[in-house]
Coordinates of C-alpha atoms and ligand atoms in Angstrom, one line a residue:
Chain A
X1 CA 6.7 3.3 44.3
X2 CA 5.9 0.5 42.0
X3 CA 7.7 -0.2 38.7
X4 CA 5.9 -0.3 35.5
X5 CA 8.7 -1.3 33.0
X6 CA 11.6 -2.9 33.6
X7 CA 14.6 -3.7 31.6
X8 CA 17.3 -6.0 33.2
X9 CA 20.5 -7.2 31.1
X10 CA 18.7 -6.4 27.6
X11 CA 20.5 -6.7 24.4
X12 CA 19.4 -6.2 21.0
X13 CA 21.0 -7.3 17.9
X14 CA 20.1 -6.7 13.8
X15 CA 22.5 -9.1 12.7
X16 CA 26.2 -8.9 13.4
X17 CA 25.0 -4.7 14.8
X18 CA 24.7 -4.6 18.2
X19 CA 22.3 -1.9 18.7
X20 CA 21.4 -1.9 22.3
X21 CA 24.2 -3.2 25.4
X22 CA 23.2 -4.4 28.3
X23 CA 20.6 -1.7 29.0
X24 CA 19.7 -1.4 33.0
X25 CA 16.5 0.9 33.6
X26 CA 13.0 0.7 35.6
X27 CA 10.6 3.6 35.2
X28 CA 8.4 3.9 37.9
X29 CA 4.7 4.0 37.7
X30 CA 3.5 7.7 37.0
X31 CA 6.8 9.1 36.0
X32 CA 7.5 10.8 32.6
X33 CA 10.8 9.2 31.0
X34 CA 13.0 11.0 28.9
X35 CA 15.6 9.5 25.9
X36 CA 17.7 11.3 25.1
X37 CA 21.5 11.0 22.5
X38 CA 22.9 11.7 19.6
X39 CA 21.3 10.2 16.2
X40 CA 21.6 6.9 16.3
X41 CA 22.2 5.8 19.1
X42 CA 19.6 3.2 20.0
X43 CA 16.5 5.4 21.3
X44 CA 14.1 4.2 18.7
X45 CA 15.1 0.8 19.0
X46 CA 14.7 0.7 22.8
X47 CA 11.1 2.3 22.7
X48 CA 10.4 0.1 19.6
X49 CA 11.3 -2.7 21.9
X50 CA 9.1 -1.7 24.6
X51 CA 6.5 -1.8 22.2
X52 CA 6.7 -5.3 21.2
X53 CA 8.1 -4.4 17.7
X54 CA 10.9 -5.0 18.0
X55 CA 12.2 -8.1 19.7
X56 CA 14.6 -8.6 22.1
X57 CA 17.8 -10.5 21.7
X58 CA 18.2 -11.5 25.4
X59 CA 17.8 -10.1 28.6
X60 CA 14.3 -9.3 30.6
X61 CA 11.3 -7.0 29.5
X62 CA 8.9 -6.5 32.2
X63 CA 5.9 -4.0 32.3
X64 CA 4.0 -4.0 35.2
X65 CA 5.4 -6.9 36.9
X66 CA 4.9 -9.5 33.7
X67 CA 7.6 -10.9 32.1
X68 CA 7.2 -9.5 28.1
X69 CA 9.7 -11.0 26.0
X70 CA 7.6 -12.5 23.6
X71 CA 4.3 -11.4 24.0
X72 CA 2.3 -9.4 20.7
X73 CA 2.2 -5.5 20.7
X74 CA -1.5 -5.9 20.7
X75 CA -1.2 -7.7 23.7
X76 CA 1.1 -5.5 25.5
X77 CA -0.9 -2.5 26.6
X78 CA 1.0 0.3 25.5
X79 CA 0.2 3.1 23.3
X80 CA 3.1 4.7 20.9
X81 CA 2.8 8.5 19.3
X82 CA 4.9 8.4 16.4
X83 CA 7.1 10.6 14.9
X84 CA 5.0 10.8 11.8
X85 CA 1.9 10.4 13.8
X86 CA 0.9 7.5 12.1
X87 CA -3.1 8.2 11.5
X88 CA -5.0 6.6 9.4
X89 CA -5.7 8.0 6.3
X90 CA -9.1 6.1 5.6
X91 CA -10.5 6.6 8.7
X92 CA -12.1 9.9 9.8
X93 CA -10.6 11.6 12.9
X94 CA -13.5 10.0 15.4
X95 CA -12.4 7.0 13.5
X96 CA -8.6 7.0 14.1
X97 CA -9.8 7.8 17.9
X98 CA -11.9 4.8 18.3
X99 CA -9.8 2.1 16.2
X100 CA -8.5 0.5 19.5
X101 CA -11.4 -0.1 21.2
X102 CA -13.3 -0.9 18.2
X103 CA -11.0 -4.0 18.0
X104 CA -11.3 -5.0 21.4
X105 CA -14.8 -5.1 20.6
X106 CA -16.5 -1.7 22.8
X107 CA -20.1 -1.3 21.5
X108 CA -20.1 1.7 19.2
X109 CA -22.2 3.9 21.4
X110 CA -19.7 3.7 24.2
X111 CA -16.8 4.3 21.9
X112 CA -18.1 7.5 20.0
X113 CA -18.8 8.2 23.8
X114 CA -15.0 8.0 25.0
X115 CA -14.4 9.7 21.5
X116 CA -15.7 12.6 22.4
X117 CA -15.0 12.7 25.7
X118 CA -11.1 12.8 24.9
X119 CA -11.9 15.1 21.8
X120 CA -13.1 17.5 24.3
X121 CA -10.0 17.2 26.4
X122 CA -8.0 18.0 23.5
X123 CA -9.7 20.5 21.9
X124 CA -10.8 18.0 18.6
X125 CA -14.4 17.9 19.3
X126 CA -15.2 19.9 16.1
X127 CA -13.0 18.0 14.4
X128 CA -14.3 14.5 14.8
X129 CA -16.0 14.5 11.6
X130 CA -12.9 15.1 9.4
X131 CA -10.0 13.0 7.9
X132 CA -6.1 13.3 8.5
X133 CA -5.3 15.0 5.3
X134 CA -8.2 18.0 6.2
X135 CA -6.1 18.6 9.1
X136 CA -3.6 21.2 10.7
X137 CA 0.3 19.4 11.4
X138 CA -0.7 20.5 15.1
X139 CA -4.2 19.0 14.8
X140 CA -2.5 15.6 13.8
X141 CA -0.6 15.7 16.7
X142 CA -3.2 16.5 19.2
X143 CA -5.2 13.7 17.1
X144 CA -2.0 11.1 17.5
X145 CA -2.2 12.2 21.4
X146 CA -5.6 11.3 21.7
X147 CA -5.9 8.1 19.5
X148 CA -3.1 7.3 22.8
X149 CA -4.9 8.4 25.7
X150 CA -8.4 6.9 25.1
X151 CA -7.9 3.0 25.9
X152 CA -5.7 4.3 29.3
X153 CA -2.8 2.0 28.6
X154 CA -0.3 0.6 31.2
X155 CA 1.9 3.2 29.4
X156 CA 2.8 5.8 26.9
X157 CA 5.6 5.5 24.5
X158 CA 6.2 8.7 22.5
X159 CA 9.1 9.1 19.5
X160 CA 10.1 12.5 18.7
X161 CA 6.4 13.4 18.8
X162 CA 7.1 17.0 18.3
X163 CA 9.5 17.1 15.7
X164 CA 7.4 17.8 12.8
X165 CA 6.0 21.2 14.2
X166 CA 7.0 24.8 14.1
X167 CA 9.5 26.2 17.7
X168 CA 6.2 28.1 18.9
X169 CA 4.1 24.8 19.1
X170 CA 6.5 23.0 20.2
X171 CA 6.6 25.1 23.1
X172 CA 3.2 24.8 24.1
X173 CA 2.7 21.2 23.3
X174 CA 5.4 20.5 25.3
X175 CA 3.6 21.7 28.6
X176 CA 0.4 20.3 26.9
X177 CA 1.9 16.7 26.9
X178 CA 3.4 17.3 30.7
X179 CA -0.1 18.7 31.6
X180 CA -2.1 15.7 30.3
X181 CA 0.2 12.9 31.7
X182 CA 0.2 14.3 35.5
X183 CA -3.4 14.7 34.9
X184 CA -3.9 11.1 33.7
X185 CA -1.6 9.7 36.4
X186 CA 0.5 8.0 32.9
X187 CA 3.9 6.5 33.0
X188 CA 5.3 8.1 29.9
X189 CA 8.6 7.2 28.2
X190 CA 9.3 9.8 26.1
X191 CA 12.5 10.2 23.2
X192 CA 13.8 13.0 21.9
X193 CA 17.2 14.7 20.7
X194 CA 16.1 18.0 21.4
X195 CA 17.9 18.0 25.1
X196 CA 15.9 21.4 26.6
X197 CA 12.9 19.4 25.7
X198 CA 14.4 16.0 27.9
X199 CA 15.3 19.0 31.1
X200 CA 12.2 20.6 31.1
X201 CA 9.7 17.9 30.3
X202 CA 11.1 15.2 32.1
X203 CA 11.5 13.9 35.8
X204 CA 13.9 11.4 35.0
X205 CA 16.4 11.8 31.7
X206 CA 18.8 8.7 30.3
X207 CA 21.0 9.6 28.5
X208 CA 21.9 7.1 25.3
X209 CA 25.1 6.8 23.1
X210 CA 26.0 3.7 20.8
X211 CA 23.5 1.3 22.7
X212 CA 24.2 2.0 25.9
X213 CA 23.2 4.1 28.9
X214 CA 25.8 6.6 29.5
X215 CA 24.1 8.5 32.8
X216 CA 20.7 8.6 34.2
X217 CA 19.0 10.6 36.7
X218 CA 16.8 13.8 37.7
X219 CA 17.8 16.9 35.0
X220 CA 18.9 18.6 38.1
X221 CA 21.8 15.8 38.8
X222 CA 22.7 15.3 34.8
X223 CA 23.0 19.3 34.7
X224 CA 25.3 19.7 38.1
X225 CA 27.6 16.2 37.3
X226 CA 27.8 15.3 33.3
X227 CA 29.3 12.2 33.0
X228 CA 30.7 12.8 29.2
X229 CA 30.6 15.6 26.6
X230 CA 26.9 15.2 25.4
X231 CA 25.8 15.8 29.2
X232 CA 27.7 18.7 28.8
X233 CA 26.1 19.9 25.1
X234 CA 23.0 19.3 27.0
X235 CA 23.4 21.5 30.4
X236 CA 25.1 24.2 27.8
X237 CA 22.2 24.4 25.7
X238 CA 20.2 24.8 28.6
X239 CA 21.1 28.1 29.9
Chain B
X1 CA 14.1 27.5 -30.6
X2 CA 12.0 29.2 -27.9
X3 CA 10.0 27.2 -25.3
X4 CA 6.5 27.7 -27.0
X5 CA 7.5 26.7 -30.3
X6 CA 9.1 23.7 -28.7
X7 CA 5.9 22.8 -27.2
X8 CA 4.1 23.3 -30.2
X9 CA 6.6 21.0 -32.2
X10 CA 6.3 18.1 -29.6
X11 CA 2.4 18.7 -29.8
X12 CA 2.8 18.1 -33.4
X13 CA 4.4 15.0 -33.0
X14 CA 2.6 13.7 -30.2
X15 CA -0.5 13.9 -32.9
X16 CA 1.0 12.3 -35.7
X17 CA 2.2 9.7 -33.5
X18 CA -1.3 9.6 -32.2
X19 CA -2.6 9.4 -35.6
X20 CA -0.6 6.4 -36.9
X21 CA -1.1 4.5 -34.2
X22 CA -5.1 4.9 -33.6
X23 CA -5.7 5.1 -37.7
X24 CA -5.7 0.9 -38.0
X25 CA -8.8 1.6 -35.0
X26 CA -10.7 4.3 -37.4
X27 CA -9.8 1.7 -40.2
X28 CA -12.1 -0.8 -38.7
X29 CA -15.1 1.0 -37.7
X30 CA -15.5 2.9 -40.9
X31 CA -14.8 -0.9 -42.8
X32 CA -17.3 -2.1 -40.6
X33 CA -20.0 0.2 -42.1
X34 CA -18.8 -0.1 -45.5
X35 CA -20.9 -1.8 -48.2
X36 CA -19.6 -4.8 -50.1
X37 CA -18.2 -2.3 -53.1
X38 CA -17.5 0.4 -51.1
X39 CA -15.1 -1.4 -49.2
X40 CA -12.9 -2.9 -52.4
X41 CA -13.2 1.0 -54.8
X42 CA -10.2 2.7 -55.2
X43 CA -9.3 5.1 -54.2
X44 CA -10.6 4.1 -50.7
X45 CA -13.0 6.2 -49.2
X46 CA -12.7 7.4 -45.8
X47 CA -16.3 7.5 -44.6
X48 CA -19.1 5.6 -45.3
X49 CA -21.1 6.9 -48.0
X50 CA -24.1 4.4 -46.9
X51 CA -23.7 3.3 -43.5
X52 CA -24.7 -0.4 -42.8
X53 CA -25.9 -0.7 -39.3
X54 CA -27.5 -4.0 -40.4
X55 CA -23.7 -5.9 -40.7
X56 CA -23.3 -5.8 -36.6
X57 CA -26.4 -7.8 -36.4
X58 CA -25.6 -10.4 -38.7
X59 CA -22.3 -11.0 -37.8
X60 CA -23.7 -11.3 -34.0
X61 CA -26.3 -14.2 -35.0
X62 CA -24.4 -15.9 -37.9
X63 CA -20.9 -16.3 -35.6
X64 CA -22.3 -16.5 -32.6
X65 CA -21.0 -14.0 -30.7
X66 CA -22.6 -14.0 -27.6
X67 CA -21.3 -17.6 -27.0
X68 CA -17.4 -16.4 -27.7
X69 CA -18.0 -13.2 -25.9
X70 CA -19.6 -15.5 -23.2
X71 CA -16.2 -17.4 -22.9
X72 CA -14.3 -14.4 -23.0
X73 CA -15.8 -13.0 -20.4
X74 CA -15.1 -16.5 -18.0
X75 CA -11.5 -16.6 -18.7
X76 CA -11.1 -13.3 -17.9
X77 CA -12.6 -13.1 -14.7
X78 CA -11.4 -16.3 -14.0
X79 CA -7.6 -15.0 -14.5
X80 CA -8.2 -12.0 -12.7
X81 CA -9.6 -13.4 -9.7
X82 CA -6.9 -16.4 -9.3
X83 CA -4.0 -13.4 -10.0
X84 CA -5.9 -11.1 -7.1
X85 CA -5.9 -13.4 -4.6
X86 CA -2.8 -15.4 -5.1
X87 CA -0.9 -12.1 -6.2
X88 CA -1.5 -9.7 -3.6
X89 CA -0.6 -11.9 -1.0
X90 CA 2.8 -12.1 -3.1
X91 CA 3.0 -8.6 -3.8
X92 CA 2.5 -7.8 -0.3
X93 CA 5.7 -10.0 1.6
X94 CA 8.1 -8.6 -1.6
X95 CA 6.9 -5.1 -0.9
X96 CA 7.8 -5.8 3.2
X97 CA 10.4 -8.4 3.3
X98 CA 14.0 -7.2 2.4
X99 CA 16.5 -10.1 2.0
X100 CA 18.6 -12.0 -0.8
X101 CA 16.1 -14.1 -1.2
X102 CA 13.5 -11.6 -1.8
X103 CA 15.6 -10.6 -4.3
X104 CA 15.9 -13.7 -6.2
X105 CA 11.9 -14.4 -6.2
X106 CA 11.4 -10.8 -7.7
X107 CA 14.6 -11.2 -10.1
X108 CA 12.5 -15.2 -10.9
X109 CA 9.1 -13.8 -11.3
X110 CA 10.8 -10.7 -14.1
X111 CA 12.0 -13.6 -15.7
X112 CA 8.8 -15.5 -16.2
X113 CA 7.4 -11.7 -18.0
X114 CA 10.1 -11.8 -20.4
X115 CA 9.3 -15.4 -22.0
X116 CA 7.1 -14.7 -24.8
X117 CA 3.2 -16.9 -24.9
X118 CA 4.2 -18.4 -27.9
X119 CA 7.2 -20.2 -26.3
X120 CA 5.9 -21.2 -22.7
X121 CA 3.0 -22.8 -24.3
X122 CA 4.6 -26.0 -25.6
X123 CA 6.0 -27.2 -22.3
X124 CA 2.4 -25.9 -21.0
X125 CA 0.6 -27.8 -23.4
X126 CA 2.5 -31.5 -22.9
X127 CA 2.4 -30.3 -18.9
X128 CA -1.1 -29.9 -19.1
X129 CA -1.9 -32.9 -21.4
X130 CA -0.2 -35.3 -18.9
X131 CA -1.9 -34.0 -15.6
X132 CA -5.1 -34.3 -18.1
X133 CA -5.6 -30.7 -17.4
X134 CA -6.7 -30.4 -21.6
X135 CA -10.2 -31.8 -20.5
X136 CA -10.7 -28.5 -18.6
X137 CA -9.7 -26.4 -21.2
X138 CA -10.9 -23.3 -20.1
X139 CA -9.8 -23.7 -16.8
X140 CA -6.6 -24.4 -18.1
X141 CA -6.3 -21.1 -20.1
X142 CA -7.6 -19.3 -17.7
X143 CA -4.6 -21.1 -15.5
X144 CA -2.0 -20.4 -18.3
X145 CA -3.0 -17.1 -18.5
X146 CA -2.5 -16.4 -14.3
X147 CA 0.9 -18.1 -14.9
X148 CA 2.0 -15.5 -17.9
X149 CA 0.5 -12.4 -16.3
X150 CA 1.2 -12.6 -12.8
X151 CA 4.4 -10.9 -12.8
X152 CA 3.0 -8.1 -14.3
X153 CA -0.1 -7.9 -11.7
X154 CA 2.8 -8.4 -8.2
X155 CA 5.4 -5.6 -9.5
X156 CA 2.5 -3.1 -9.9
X157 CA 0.8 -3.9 -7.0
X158 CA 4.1 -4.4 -4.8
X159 CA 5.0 -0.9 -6.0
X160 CA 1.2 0.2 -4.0
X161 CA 2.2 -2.1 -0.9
X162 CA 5.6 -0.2 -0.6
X163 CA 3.9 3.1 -0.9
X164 CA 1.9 2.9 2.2
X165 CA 3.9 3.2 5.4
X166 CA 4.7 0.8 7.3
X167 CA 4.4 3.1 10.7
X168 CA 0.2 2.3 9.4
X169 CA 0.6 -1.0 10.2
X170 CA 3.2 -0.6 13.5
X171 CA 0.6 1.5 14.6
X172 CA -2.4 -0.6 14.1
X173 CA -0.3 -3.5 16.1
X174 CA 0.2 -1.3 19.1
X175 CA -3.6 0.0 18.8
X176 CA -4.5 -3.9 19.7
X177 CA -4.4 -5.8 16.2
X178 CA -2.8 -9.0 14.7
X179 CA -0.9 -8.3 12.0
X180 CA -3.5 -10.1 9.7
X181 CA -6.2 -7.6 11.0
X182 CA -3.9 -4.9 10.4
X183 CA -3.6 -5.8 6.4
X184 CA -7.3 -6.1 5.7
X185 CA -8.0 -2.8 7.4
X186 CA -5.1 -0.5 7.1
X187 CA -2.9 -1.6 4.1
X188 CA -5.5 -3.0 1.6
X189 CA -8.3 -0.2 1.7
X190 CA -5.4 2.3 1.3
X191 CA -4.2 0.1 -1.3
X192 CA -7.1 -0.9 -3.0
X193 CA -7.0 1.4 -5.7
X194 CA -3.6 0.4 -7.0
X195 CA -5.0 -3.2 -6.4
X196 CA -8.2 -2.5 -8.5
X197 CA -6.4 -1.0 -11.2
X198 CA -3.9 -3.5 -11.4
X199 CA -6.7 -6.1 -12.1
X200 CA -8.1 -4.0 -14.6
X201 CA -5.6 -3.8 -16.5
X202 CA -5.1 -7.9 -16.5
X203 CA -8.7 -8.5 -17.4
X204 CA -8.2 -6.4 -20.1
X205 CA -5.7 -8.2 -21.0
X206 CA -7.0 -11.8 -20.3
X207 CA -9.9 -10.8 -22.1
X208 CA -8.1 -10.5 -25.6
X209 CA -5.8 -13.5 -24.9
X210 CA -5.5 -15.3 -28.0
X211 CA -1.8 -17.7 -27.8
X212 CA -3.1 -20.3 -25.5
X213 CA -6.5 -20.2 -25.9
X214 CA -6.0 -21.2 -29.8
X215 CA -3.5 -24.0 -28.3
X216 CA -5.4 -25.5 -25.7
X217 CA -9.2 -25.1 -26.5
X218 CA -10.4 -27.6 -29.3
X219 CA -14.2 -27.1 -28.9
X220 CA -15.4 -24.3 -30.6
X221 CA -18.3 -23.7 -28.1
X222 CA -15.6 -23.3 -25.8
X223 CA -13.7 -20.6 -27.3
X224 CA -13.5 -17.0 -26.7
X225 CA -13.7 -14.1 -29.1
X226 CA -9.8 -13.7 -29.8
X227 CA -10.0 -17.0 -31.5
X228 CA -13.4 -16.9 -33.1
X229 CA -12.3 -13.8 -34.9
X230 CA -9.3 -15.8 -35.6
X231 CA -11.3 -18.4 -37.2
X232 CA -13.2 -16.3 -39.0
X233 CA -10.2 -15.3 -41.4
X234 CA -8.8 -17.5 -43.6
X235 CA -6.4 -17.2 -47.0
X236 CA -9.7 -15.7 -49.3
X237 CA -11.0 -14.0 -47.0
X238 CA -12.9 -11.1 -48.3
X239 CA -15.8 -9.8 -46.1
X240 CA -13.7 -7.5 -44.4
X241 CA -17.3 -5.7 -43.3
X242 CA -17.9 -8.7 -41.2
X243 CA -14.8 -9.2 -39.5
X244 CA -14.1 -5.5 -38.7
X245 CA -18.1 -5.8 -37.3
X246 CA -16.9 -8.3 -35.5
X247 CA -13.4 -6.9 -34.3
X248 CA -15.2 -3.9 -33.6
X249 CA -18.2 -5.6 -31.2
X250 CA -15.1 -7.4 -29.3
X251 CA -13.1 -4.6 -28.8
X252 CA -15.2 -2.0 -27.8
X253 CA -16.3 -2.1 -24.8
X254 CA -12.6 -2.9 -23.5
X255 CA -12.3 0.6 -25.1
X256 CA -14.7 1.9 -23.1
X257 CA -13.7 0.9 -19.8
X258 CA -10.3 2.3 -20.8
X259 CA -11.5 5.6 -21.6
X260 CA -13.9 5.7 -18.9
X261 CA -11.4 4.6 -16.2
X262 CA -7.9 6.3 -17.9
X263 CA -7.8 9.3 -15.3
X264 CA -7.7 6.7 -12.6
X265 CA -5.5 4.0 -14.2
X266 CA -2.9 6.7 -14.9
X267 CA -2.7 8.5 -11.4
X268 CA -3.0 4.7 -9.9
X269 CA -0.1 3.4 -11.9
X270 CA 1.9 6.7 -11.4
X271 CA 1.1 7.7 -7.5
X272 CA 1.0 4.4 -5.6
X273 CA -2.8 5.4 -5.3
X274 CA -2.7 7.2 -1.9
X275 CA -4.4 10.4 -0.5
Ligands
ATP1 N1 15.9 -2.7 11.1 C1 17.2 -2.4 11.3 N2 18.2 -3.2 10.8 C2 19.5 -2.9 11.0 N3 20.0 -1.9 11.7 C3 19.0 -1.1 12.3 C4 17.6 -1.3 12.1 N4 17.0 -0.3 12.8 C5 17.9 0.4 13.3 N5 19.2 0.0 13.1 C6 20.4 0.6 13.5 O1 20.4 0.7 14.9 C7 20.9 1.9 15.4 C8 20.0 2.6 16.3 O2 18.9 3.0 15.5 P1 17.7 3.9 16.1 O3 16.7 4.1 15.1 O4 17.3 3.3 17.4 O5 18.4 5.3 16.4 P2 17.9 6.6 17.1 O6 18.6 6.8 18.4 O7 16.4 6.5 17.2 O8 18.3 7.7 16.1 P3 17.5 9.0 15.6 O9 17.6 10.0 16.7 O10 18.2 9.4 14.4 O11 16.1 8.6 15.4 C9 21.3 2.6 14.2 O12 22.7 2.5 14.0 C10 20.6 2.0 13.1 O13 21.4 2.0 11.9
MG2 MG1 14.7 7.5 16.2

């Protein structure tokens, strides 16, 4: 297996608040990721790091084999869901979808092309036409999804994606999200504090607390061996 | 007192208030259309009895208007266009950047609104008379006038910046762009409104500038409305018809734009303009 992000010896300071210690971790290509930890505790910071918007005090960022440390966001190739999906509001759902590779320049046919090819896969192609605000909290999501998955970047950063949406939606999207990134063959690094979410969704969990890595691994391991309390929470919440 | 009759009390008010303060307005467009003994007979009357359309066009050609209104017009858009492009670039780091110094500019530039136009324009004047600036005059109002109402234009329009998110922009840097494509097409459309009314509301009030235009404009071909009225009162003044023709010419179509555009200034002001 090759490994499409690495972080060796990273550190991350605002100020005199160290926010992320000496965090070890490579994700390998085509696994799904999950962050997990109390509030807090770094998990936004590390995937806004991976993103490029944050930067890093020291220590290596590489994704897909290039050193990263000080290269753009926009030159990164990496798409990010946000918490508060982030569409935007101007631009009409087809729009928000086609943003990206409007930028890098895709002529318009082939964009309204890819458009509606992911719309399709997602279940927005009647909704193409509309704008954010005309829209469902579910349909954002799906759009947020999709505005992610149409320039097939080197990976998929998602934070608390699912947070803004009722239990029963949650549900489903969960295996939705699963679904879509075994289908696409993603690497997807995905945080949450909802632990079930991390054991079920995920094929590797890391497990966070005040900047540092407490215990990775597969759910099964985390759930049989805890290394602290929060493990514990976790595999307790689980049953 | 029960809730309606409250309401109806603070209606009441809100009229008389309204009253006082628009009755020196109704004052000059019934003068305006007042005859030359109508407009001295006591007691006053409060409508025309013999309406003189005739005034507005002999006030236009005798003062010539159309030059001051002319002059008016290039100050304005002059001062709104320096404040819009120097001040939303302004507007826009205070709105994103959070530091002591930050603090300081915004705590400098509030201190530049409080000095009054009638005391900045001295050290203007001499500044301006030494860098020779006085043989531009109207650039040099129009200058002035960026200086004095600047502050005014970056706190409203900052307030816009910080009310669109900043995940917008995050997001637009991860979909591929620099962070200077990501301001012209994520934070500015989706702040243009705030933006547009923002300069609306300094054109108005470039347009009726009156402090340093009278200071640093000598040519009378030069000179906008606000001093041409000005200049047309003196100590026996007593063709009130004409100035309040006059007045009312000037003013008018400011009023117009305002009534036209109030829905939008108000929720623009009030909601940081976004959807
Ligand atoms: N811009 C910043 N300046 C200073 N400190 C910051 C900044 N951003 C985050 N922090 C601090 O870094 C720590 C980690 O924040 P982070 O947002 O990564 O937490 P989190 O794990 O995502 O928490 P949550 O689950 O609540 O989202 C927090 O203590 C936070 O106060
Ligand atoms: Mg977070």
């Amino acid at each position: 297996m090759t490994k499409q992000i690495e972080l060796s010896g990273v550190n991350k300071y605002y100020g005199a608040f160290h926010a992320l210690k000496n965090i070890e971790l490579s994700i390998e290509k085509g696994s799904f990721v999950a962050l997990v930890g109390p509030s807090g505790c770094g998990k936004s910071t590390l995937l806004r790091s991976l993103a490029g918007l944050e930067s890093i005090s020291t220590g290596d960022l590489k994704i897909a084999g290039e050193l990263m440390n000080n290269v753009p966001p926009r030159k990164r190739d990496i798409a990010m869901v946000f918490q508060s999906y982030a569409l935007y509001p101007h631009m009409t759902v087809e729009q928000n979808l086609t943003y990206s590779l409007r930028i890098r320049g895709v002529p318009k046919a082939e964009a309204k092309k890819a458009a509606e090819e992911v719309a399709a896969t997602t279940g927005l192609s009647q909704l193409l036409g509309r704008y954010p605000r005309e829209l469902s909290g579910g349909q954002r999501q799906r759009v947020a999804m999709s505005r992610a998955i149409i320039r097939h970047p080197k990976a998929f950063l998602f934070d608390e994606p699912l947070s803004n949406l009722d239990a029963a939606l949650r549900v489903h999207m969960r295996k939705e999200i699963r679904t879509l990134h075994d289908r696409l063959g993603a690497t997807s690094v995905y945080v949450t504090h909802d632990q079930i979410e991390a054991m079920t969704m995920a094929d590797h969990v890391v497990v966070m607390k005040d900047g540092v890595i407490e215990q990775q691994g597969a759910p099964l391991e985390l759930y049989d061996r805890p290394a602290n309390r929060f493990v514990v929470v976790s595999s307790v919440h689980r049953r | 007192m029960s809730d309606t009759n409250r309401n109806r009390l603070m209606l009441v008010i809100a009229i008389i208030m309204a009253a006082i303060y628009l009755f020196p307005l109704y004052w000059m467009y019934i003068t305006a259309l007042k005859s030359g003994s109508e407009m001295f007979a006591t007691p006053p009357s409060f409508w025309p009895s013999e309406p003189q359309w005739a005034t507005y066009a002999f006030v236009w050609e005798s003062r010539g208007m159309g030059r001051y209104l002319w002059n008016s017009l290039v100050i304005a858009f002059g001062s709104v266009t320096l404040i819009t492009v120097l001040g939303v670039g302004c507007a826009y780091v205070l709105a994103r950047y959070r530091n002591v110094w930050v603090d300081i500019g915004l705590f400098l530039i509030l201190m530049l609104q409080v000095l009054p136009a009638s005391l900045m324009i001295t050290p203007i004047f001499v500044g301006f008379s030494q860098l020779g600036m006085l043989n531009y005059p109207r650039l040099a109002v129009i200058i002035a006038i960026a200086a004095k109402s600047m502050p005014f234009f970056v706190v409203l329009v900052r307030a816009t910046f910080m009310a669109v998110p900043q995940e917008l922009e995050e997001a637009a840097l991860v979909d591929g762009n620099c962070w200077v494509g990501a301001f012209f097409n994520i934070v500015l459309p989706l702040a243009r409104n705030g933006i547009l009314v923002s300069a609306i509301l300094i054109f108005m009030q470039a347009f009726g500038e009156f402090v340093y235009s009278k200071s640093i404009i000598q040519a009378v071909e030069l000179q906008p409305a606000s001093v041409g009225l000005n200049s047309f009162m003196g100590p026996n003044t007593n063709e009130w018809n004409n100035i309040m023709a006059y007045a009312t010419i000037y003013v008018t179509p400011i009023l117009a734009i305002f009534v036209l555009l109030q829905r939008r200034i108000v929720s623009g002001l009030t909601s940081g303009a976004i959807k």
